[in-house]
């Protein structure tokens, strides 16, 4: 296949602008002689906690492990037990669900809102049973999924709120009680971050983190991620090896410094797409005012997706699908295949993600929008 003029995401281009600083960071770690833990990890955790507005951040191996460790820590702390139900959006990446089932917890899938594609918060209360103990909210595509109603339902039924913040680092929610805003990752009881290379802040390999202001939880996650070892050869839990590499912590420190530019660029591209795309076959996503999404993905819906993908590819535009098969329709979850989640299934057939990284320029976005406007389904 020929190179696309407008690739969906070119990580080489994304990281090339930071190459000099990334090389310096790598050299620091190489010269330090310390490759697991150490000062890069310590400083990264402080910087992340400060950015998010929480007391603790714990660097871990990846986003899935961050989620798994949060649920396992709540089990070790006696706040959850196997068999408890966790409410989760049906429209999410499978990692959200894997973290629940891996811990012997039971996912309760809730349909998305037709405008935001995030969990429909008005359906939360009807999904609650006597076994419901937590809500896993996912800020999908970088759009905040948290509001006063979710907080009230959690308070009323004494539920934990865990945030899957893999896609929304830096996003903000309006908090009416304090008439201000708060960052995703600080909204619930604990949050998981992913620094997979394609995420808004991507490592050069795998990486993740847990944020919380709950000291016991932070400590338990840290111990669990290091063999369950509280001090050397003192294993208090049947733990794991889920640590963040020092070299990734050093890389992430470089990239975190540019989070605001990254967000502003993505917002600018989203605004261009939304104001320029006028093809009736392509529905553009909702933009809130003010826009607080961090646009991890810019996802349009179209009833003629296959034709649009081919047309765009023929015109040099790369696209991707997030996600073509929802978790409850995956072979590993055949036990949930009977569930009726029509909105989730409809979205899976219609969503299409357009290029929206720092490798896509403002002019590229205008040209991509123009190409989309010339699409006819024949
Ligand atoms: C990427 C992602 C994860 C998993 O993160 P990894 O670092 O790839 O393990 C979890 N949830 C969501 C919503 C994601 O997008």
Coordinates of C-alpha atoms and ligand atoms in Angstrom, one line a residue:
X1 CA 0.0 0.0 0.0
X2 CA 1.2 3.5 -0.8
X3 CA 1.9 5.9 2.1
X4 CA -1.1 7.9 3.1
X5 CA -0.8 11.7 2.8
X6 CA -2.8 12.0 6.0
X7 CA -2.0 9.0 8.2
X8 CA -4.3 8.3 11.1
X9 CA -1.5 8.4 13.6
X10 CA 2.3 8.4 13.0
X11 CA 4.0 8.0 16.3
X12 CA 7.4 8.6 14.8
X13 CA 6.3 12.1 13.8
X14 CA 4.5 12.7 17.1
X15 CA 7.7 11.9 19.1
X16 CA 10.2 13.5 16.7
X17 CA 9.4 16.9 18.1
X18 CA 10.6 15.8 21.5
X19 CA 13.5 13.7 20.3
X20 CA 16.3 15.8 21.8
X21 CA 14.7 15.8 25.2
X22 CA 13.8 12.2 25.1
X23 CA 17.4 11.3 24.2
X24 CA 18.6 13.4 27.2
X25 CA 16.1 11.6 29.4
X26 CA 17.2 8.2 28.2
X27 CA 20.9 9.2 28.9
X28 CA 20.0 10.3 32.4
X29 CA 18.5 6.9 33.2
X30 CA 21.3 4.9 31.4
X31 CA 23.9 6.8 33.4
X32 CA 22.0 6.5 36.7
X33 CA 22.5 2.7 36.9
X34 CA 19.0 2.5 38.3
X35 CA 16.5 1.0 35.9
X36 CA 13.5 0.0 38.1
X37 CA 12.2 2.7 40.5
X38 CA 14.5 5.6 41.5
X39 CA 14.3 9.3 41.2
X40 CA 12.7 9.5 37.7
X41 CA 9.8 7.5 39.0
X42 CA 9.5 9.5 42.2
X43 CA 9.5 12.8 40.4
X44 CA 7.1 11.6 37.7
X45 CA 4.7 10.5 40.4
X46 CA 4.8 13.9 42.1
X47 CA 4.4 15.7 38.9
X48 CA 1.4 13.6 37.9
X49 CA -0.3 13.9 41.3
X50 CA 0.1 17.6 41.2
X51 CA -1.2 17.9 37.6
X52 CA -4.3 15.8 38.5
X53 CA -4.9 17.4 41.8
X54 CA -4.6 14.3 44.1
X55 CA -2.4 13.3 47.0
X56 CA -0.9 10.2 45.4
X57 CA 0.1 8.8 42.0
X58 CA 1.7 5.4 41.6
X59 CA 3.4 4.5 38.4
X60 CA 2.5 1.1 37.1
X61 CA 3.2 -1.1 34.0
X62 CA 0.2 -0.2 31.9
X63 CA -3.4 1.0 31.9
X64 CA -5.0 -2.5 32.3
X65 CA -2.8 -3.3 35.3
X66 CA -3.7 0.1 36.8
X67 CA -7.3 -0.9 36.7
X68 CA -6.7 -4.4 37.9
X69 CA -4.6 -3.2 40.8
X70 CA -7.3 -0.7 41.9
X71 CA -9.9 -3.4 42.1
X72 CA -7.5 -5.9 43.7
X73 CA -6.5 -3.3 46.3
X74 CA -10.1 -2.7 47.2
X75 CA -10.6 -6.4 47.7
X76 CA -7.5 -6.6 49.9
X77 CA -8.7 -3.7 51.9
X78 CA -12.1 -5.4 52.4
X79 CA -14.1 -2.7 50.4
X80 CA -15.0 -5.1 47.6
X81 CA -15.3 -8.9 47.4
X82 CA -15.5 -11.3 44.5
X83 CA -19.1 -11.5 43.2
X84 CA -19.8 -7.8 43.8
X85 CA -21.2 -6.0 40.8
X86 CA -19.4 -3.1 39.1
X87 CA -21.4 -0.9 36.7
X88 CA -19.4 -0.3 33.5
X89 CA -20.2 1.3 30.1
X90 CA -21.1 -1.3 27.5
X91 CA -19.4 1.0 24.9
X92 CA -15.8 0.9 26.1
X93 CA -12.4 -0.7 25.3
X94 CA -12.3 -4.3 26.6
X95 CA -9.6 -3.5 29.2
X96 CA -12.2 -1.7 31.4
X97 CA -14.2 -5.0 31.6
X98 CA -11.1 -7.3 31.8
X99 CA -10.1 -5.5 35.0
X100 CA -13.5 -6.3 36.6
X101 CA -13.7 -10.0 35.6
X102 CA -10.1 -10.7 36.4
X103 CA -10.9 -9.9 40.0
X104 CA -13.9 -12.1 40.2
X105 CA -16.2 -9.1 40.1
X106 CA -19.3 -9.0 37.9
X107 CA -19.7 -6.3 35.2
X108 CA -23.1 -4.8 34.7
X109 CA -23.2 -3.2 31.3
X110 CA -25.0 0.1 30.8
X111 CA -25.8 1.6 27.4
X112 CA -24.3 4.9 26.2
X113 CA -25.9 8.3 25.9
X114 CA -26.8 8.9 22.2
X115 CA -25.0 12.3 22.1
X116 CA -21.8 11.7 24.1
X117 CA -21.3 7.9 23.6
X118 CA -20.3 7.8 27.2
X119 CA -22.3 5.8 29.8
X120 CA -25.9 7.2 30.1
X121 CA -25.9 8.5 33.6
X122 CA -29.7 8.6 33.7
X123 CA -29.7 4.8 33.5
X124 CA -27.3 4.2 36.4
X125 CA -29.9 4.0 39.2
X126 CA -31.9 1.3 37.4
X127 CA -28.8 -0.9 37.0
X128 CA -28.2 -1.0 40.8
X129 CA -28.9 -4.1 42.8
X130 CA -28.1 -5.1 46.4
X131 CA -24.7 -6.4 45.1
X132 CA -23.6 -3.3 43.3
X133 CA -20.5 -1.8 44.9
X134 CA -18.8 0.4 42.3
X135 CA -19.1 2.4 39.1
X136 CA -16.3 2.2 36.6
X137 CA -16.7 5.4 34.7
X138 CA -14.8 5.7 31.4
X139 CA -14.0 9.1 29.9
X140 CA -14.2 7.7 26.4
X141 CA -12.5 9.5 23.5
X142 CA -11.3 12.1 26.0
X143 CA -14.8 13.3 27.1
X144 CA -15.5 13.6 30.8
X145 CA -18.1 11.1 32.1
X146 CA -18.9 12.4 35.5
X147 CA -21.5 14.8 36.9
X148 CA -23.5 15.7 39.9
X149 CA -26.1 12.9 39.2
X150 CA -23.4 10.3 39.1
X151 CA -21.9 11.6 42.4
X152 CA -25.4 11.6 44.0
X153 CA -26.1 8.0 42.9
X154 CA -22.8 6.9 44.3
X155 CA -23.4 8.6 47.6
X156 CA -27.0 7.3 47.9
X157 CA -26.0 3.7 47.3
X158 CA -22.5 3.9 48.9
X159 CA -20.7 3.0 45.7
X160 CA -17.0 3.5 44.9
X161 CA -16.3 5.5 41.7
X162 CA -13.3 4.3 39.8
X163 CA -12.3 6.3 36.7
X164 CA -10.8 4.7 33.6
X165 CA -8.8 7.8 32.6
X166 CA -6.8 6.1 29.9
X167 CA -8.1 8.4 27.2
X168 CA -8.7 11.7 29.1
X169 CA -5.5 12.9 30.9
X170 CA -5.9 16.7 31.5
X171 CA -9.7 16.8 30.9
X172 CA -11.8 18.8 33.4
X173 CA -15.2 18.4 34.9
X174 CA -17.4 21.2 36.3
X175 CA -17.9 20.7 40.0
X176 CA -21.0 22.6 41.0
X177 CA -20.5 22.3 44.8
X178 CA -17.3 24.3 44.6
X179 CA -18.2 26.3 41.5
X180 CA -15.0 25.3 39.9
X181 CA -13.4 22.5 37.8
X182 CA -11.5 19.4 38.7
X183 CA -9.4 17.1 36.6
X184 CA -10.3 13.6 35.5
X185 CA -8.3 11.3 37.8
X186 CA -9.4 13.3 40.8
X187 CA -13.2 13.0 40.5
X188 CA -13.8 9.5 42.0
X189 CA -12.1 7.4 44.6
X190 CA -9.3 6.2 42.4
X191 CA -8.3 6.4 38.7
X192 CA -6.3 4.5 36.2
X193 CA -4.1 6.1 33.5
X194 CA -2.6 4.5 30.4
X195 CA 0.5 5.8 28.7
X196 CA 0.3 3.3 25.8
X197 CA 2.2 5.0 22.9
X198 CA -1.0 6.1 21.1
X199 CA -2.6 7.8 24.1
X200 CA -2.5 11.6 24.4
X201 CA 0.5 11.3 26.6
X202 CA 2.3 8.2 25.3
X203 CA 5.4 6.5 26.6
X204 CA 7.8 4.8 24.2
X205 CA 6.5 1.4 25.3
X206 CA 4.0 0.5 28.0
X207 CA 3.2 2.6 31.0
X208 CA 0.4 3.4 33.4
X209 CA -0.5 5.0 36.7
X210 CA -3.0 5.0 39.5
X211 CA -4.1 8.3 41.1
X212 CA -6.0 8.7 44.4
X213 CA -6.2 10.8 47.5
X214 CA -6.8 7.6 49.6
X215 CA -3.6 6.8 51.3
X216 CA -4.4 3.2 52.1
X217 CA -5.4 2.5 48.5
X218 CA -2.2 4.1 47.1
X219 CA 0.0 2.1 49.4
X220 CA -1.9 -1.2 48.7
X221 CA -1.6 -0.6 44.9
X222 CA 2.1 0.1 45.3
X223 CA 2.7 -3.0 47.4
X224 CA 0.6 -5.2 45.1
X225 CA 2.5 -4.0 42.1
X226 CA 5.8 -5.1 43.7
X227 CA 5.1 -8.8 44.5
X228 CA 2.8 -7.8 47.4
X229 CA 6.0 -7.0 49.3
X230 CA 5.8 -4.4 51.9
X231 CA 9.4 -4.5 52.8
X232 CA 12.1 -6.8 51.4
X233 CA 11.1 -10.5 51.7
X234 CA 7.9 -9.6 53.6
X235 CA 5.1 -10.5 51.2
X236 CA 1.8 -9.4 52.7
X237 CA -0.3 -10.0 49.5
X238 CA -0.1 -12.5 46.6
X239 CA 1.1 -9.7 44.4
X240 CA 2.3 -9.0 40.9
X241 CA 5.2 -7.4 39.1
X242 CA 3.5 -4.4 37.6
X243 CA 6.0 -1.6 38.0
X244 CA 6.7 1.3 35.7
X245 CA 10.2 1.3 34.1
X246 CA 12.4 4.2 35.1
X247 CA 13.2 4.9 31.4
X248 CA 9.4 5.3 30.7
X249 CA 9.0 7.5 33.7
X250 CA 11.8 9.7 32.4
X251 CA 10.2 9.9 28.9
X252 CA 6.8 10.6 30.4
X253 CA 8.2 13.5 32.4
X254 CA 9.3 15.1 29.0
X255 CA 5.9 14.6 27.5
X256 CA 3.8 15.7 30.5
X257 CA 5.4 19.2 30.1
X258 CA 3.6 19.5 26.7
X259 CA 0.2 18.2 27.8
X260 CA -1.5 21.6 27.5
X261 CA -0.2 22.2 23.9
X262 CA -1.4 18.7 23.0
X263 CA -4.9 19.4 24.4
X264 CA -5.2 22.8 22.7
X265 CA -4.0 21.4 19.4
X266 CA -6.6 18.6 19.6
X267 CA -9.4 21.0 20.5
X268 CA -8.4 23.2 17.5
X269 CA -8.6 20.2 15.1
X270 CA -11.9 19.1 16.6
X271 CA -13.4 22.6 16.1
X272 CA -12.2 22.7 12.5
X273 CA -13.7 19.3 11.7
X274 CA -17.0 20.1 13.4
X275 CA -17.4 23.5 11.8
X276 CA -16.3 22.3 8.3
X277 CA -17.8 18.9 7.9
X278 CA -21.2 19.3 6.4
X279 CA -21.8 16.0 4.6
X280 CA -25.3 14.7 5.7
X281 CA -24.0 11.2 5.6
X282 CA -21.5 12.0 8.4
X283 CA -22.5 13.0 11.9
X284 CA -19.9 14.9 13.9
X285 CA -19.5 14.6 17.7
X286 CA -21.0 17.0 20.2
X287 CA -18.8 19.9 21.3
X288 CA -19.6 21.3 24.7
X289 CA -19.2 24.9 25.5
X290 CA -16.6 25.5 26.9
X291 CA -14.9 22.5 25.3
X292 CA -13.4 20.4 28.1
X293 CA -12.8 17.2 26.1
X294 CA -9.2 16.4 25.4
X295 CA -10.2 14.7 22.1
X296 CA -8.3 11.4 22.4
X297 CA -10.4 10.5 19.4
X298 CA -12.6 12.5 17.1
X299 CA -15.3 10.0 16.3
X300 CA -17.9 10.6 13.6
X301 CA -20.8 8.2 12.9
X302 CA -22.0 7.2 9.5
X303 CA -24.4 4.5 8.1
X304 CA -22.0 3.9 5.2
X305 CA -18.8 3.3 7.1
X306 CA -17.1 0.8 4.7
X307 CA -17.5 3.0 1.7
X308 CA -16.4 6.1 3.6
X309 CA -13.2 4.2 4.8
X310 CA -12.3 3.1 1.3
X311 CA -13.1 6.6 -0.2
X312 CA -10.9 8.3 2.5
X313 CA -8.1 5.8 2.0
X314 CA -8.2 6.4 -1.8
X315 CA -7.9 10.1 -1.0
X316 CA -4.9 9.6 1.3
X317 CA -6.7 9.8 4.7
X318 CA -6.1 7.2 7.3
X319 CA -8.9 6.3 9.8
X320 CA -9.5 3.8 12.6
X321 CA -12.4 2.3 14.4
X322 CA -12.9 2.6 18.2
X323 CA -14.4 0.0 18.6
X324 CA -15.8 -2.4 16.0
X325 CA -16.8 -5.2 18.4
X326 CA -18.0 -4.3 21.9
X327 CA -16.7 -6.3 24.9
X328 CA -20.0 -8.3 25.4
X329 CA -19.7 -9.5 21.8
X330 CA -16.1 -10.7 22.1
X331 CA -15.5 -14.5 22.0
X332 CA -14.0 -14.5 25.5
X333 CA -17.2 -13.0 26.9
X334 CA -19.6 -15.4 25.2
X335 CA -21.4 -15.6 28.6
X336 CA -22.5 -12.0 28.0
X337 CA -23.4 -12.4 24.3
X338 CA -27.1 -12.8 25.1
X339 CA -27.3 -9.2 26.5
X340 CA -29.4 -6.7 24.6
X341 CA -27.4 -3.5 24.2
X342 CA -28.7 -2.1 20.9
X343 CA -27.2 1.4 21.2
X344 CA -23.8 0.0 21.8
X345 CA -24.1 -2.4 18.9
X346 CA -25.4 0.3 16.6
X347 CA -22.4 2.5 17.5
X348 CA -20.0 -0.3 16.9
X349 CA -21.2 -0.5 13.3
X350 CA -21.1 3.2 12.7
X351 CA -18.2 4.9 14.5
X352 CA -15.2 6.1 12.6
X353 CA -12.2 7.9 14.1
X354 CA -10.5 10.7 12.1
X355 CA -6.8 11.8 12.4
X356 CA -6.4 14.1 15.5
X357 CA -2.8 13.9 16.8
X358 CA 0.0 16.4 16.9
X359 CA 1.0 14.8 13.6
X360 CA -2.1 16.3 11.9
X361 CA -1.9 20.0 11.2
X362 CA -4.7 22.6 11.1
X363 CA -4.4 22.7 7.3
X364 CA -4.5 18.9 7.1
X365 CA -7.7 18.9 9.1
X366 CA -9.3 21.5 6.7
X367 CA -8.3 19.3 3.8
X368 CA -9.6 16.1 5.4
X369 CA -12.9 17.9 6.1
X370 CA -13.1 19.1 2.5
X371 CA -12.5 15.5 1.2
X372 CA -15.2 14.2 3.5
X373 CA -17.7 16.8 2.2
X374 CA -17.1 15.5 -1.3
X375 CA -18.0 11.9 -0.3
X376 CA -21.1 10.4 -1.9
X377 CA -22.3 6.9 -1.1
X378 CA -22.4 5.3 -4.5
Ligands
LIG1 C1 -5.8 2.0 26.4 C2 -7.0 1.8 27.3 C3 -6.8 1.0 28.4 C4 -5.7 0.1 28.7 O1 -4.5 0.7 28.7 P1 -3.1 -0.1 28.4 O2 -2.0 0.7 28.8 O3 -3.1 -0.3 26.9 O4 -3.2 -1.4 29.1 C5 -7.9 0.9 29.3 N1 -9.1 1.6 29.1 C6 -9.2 2.4 28.0 C7 -10.5 3.1 27.9 C8 -8.2 2.5 27.1 O5 -8.4 3.3 26.0

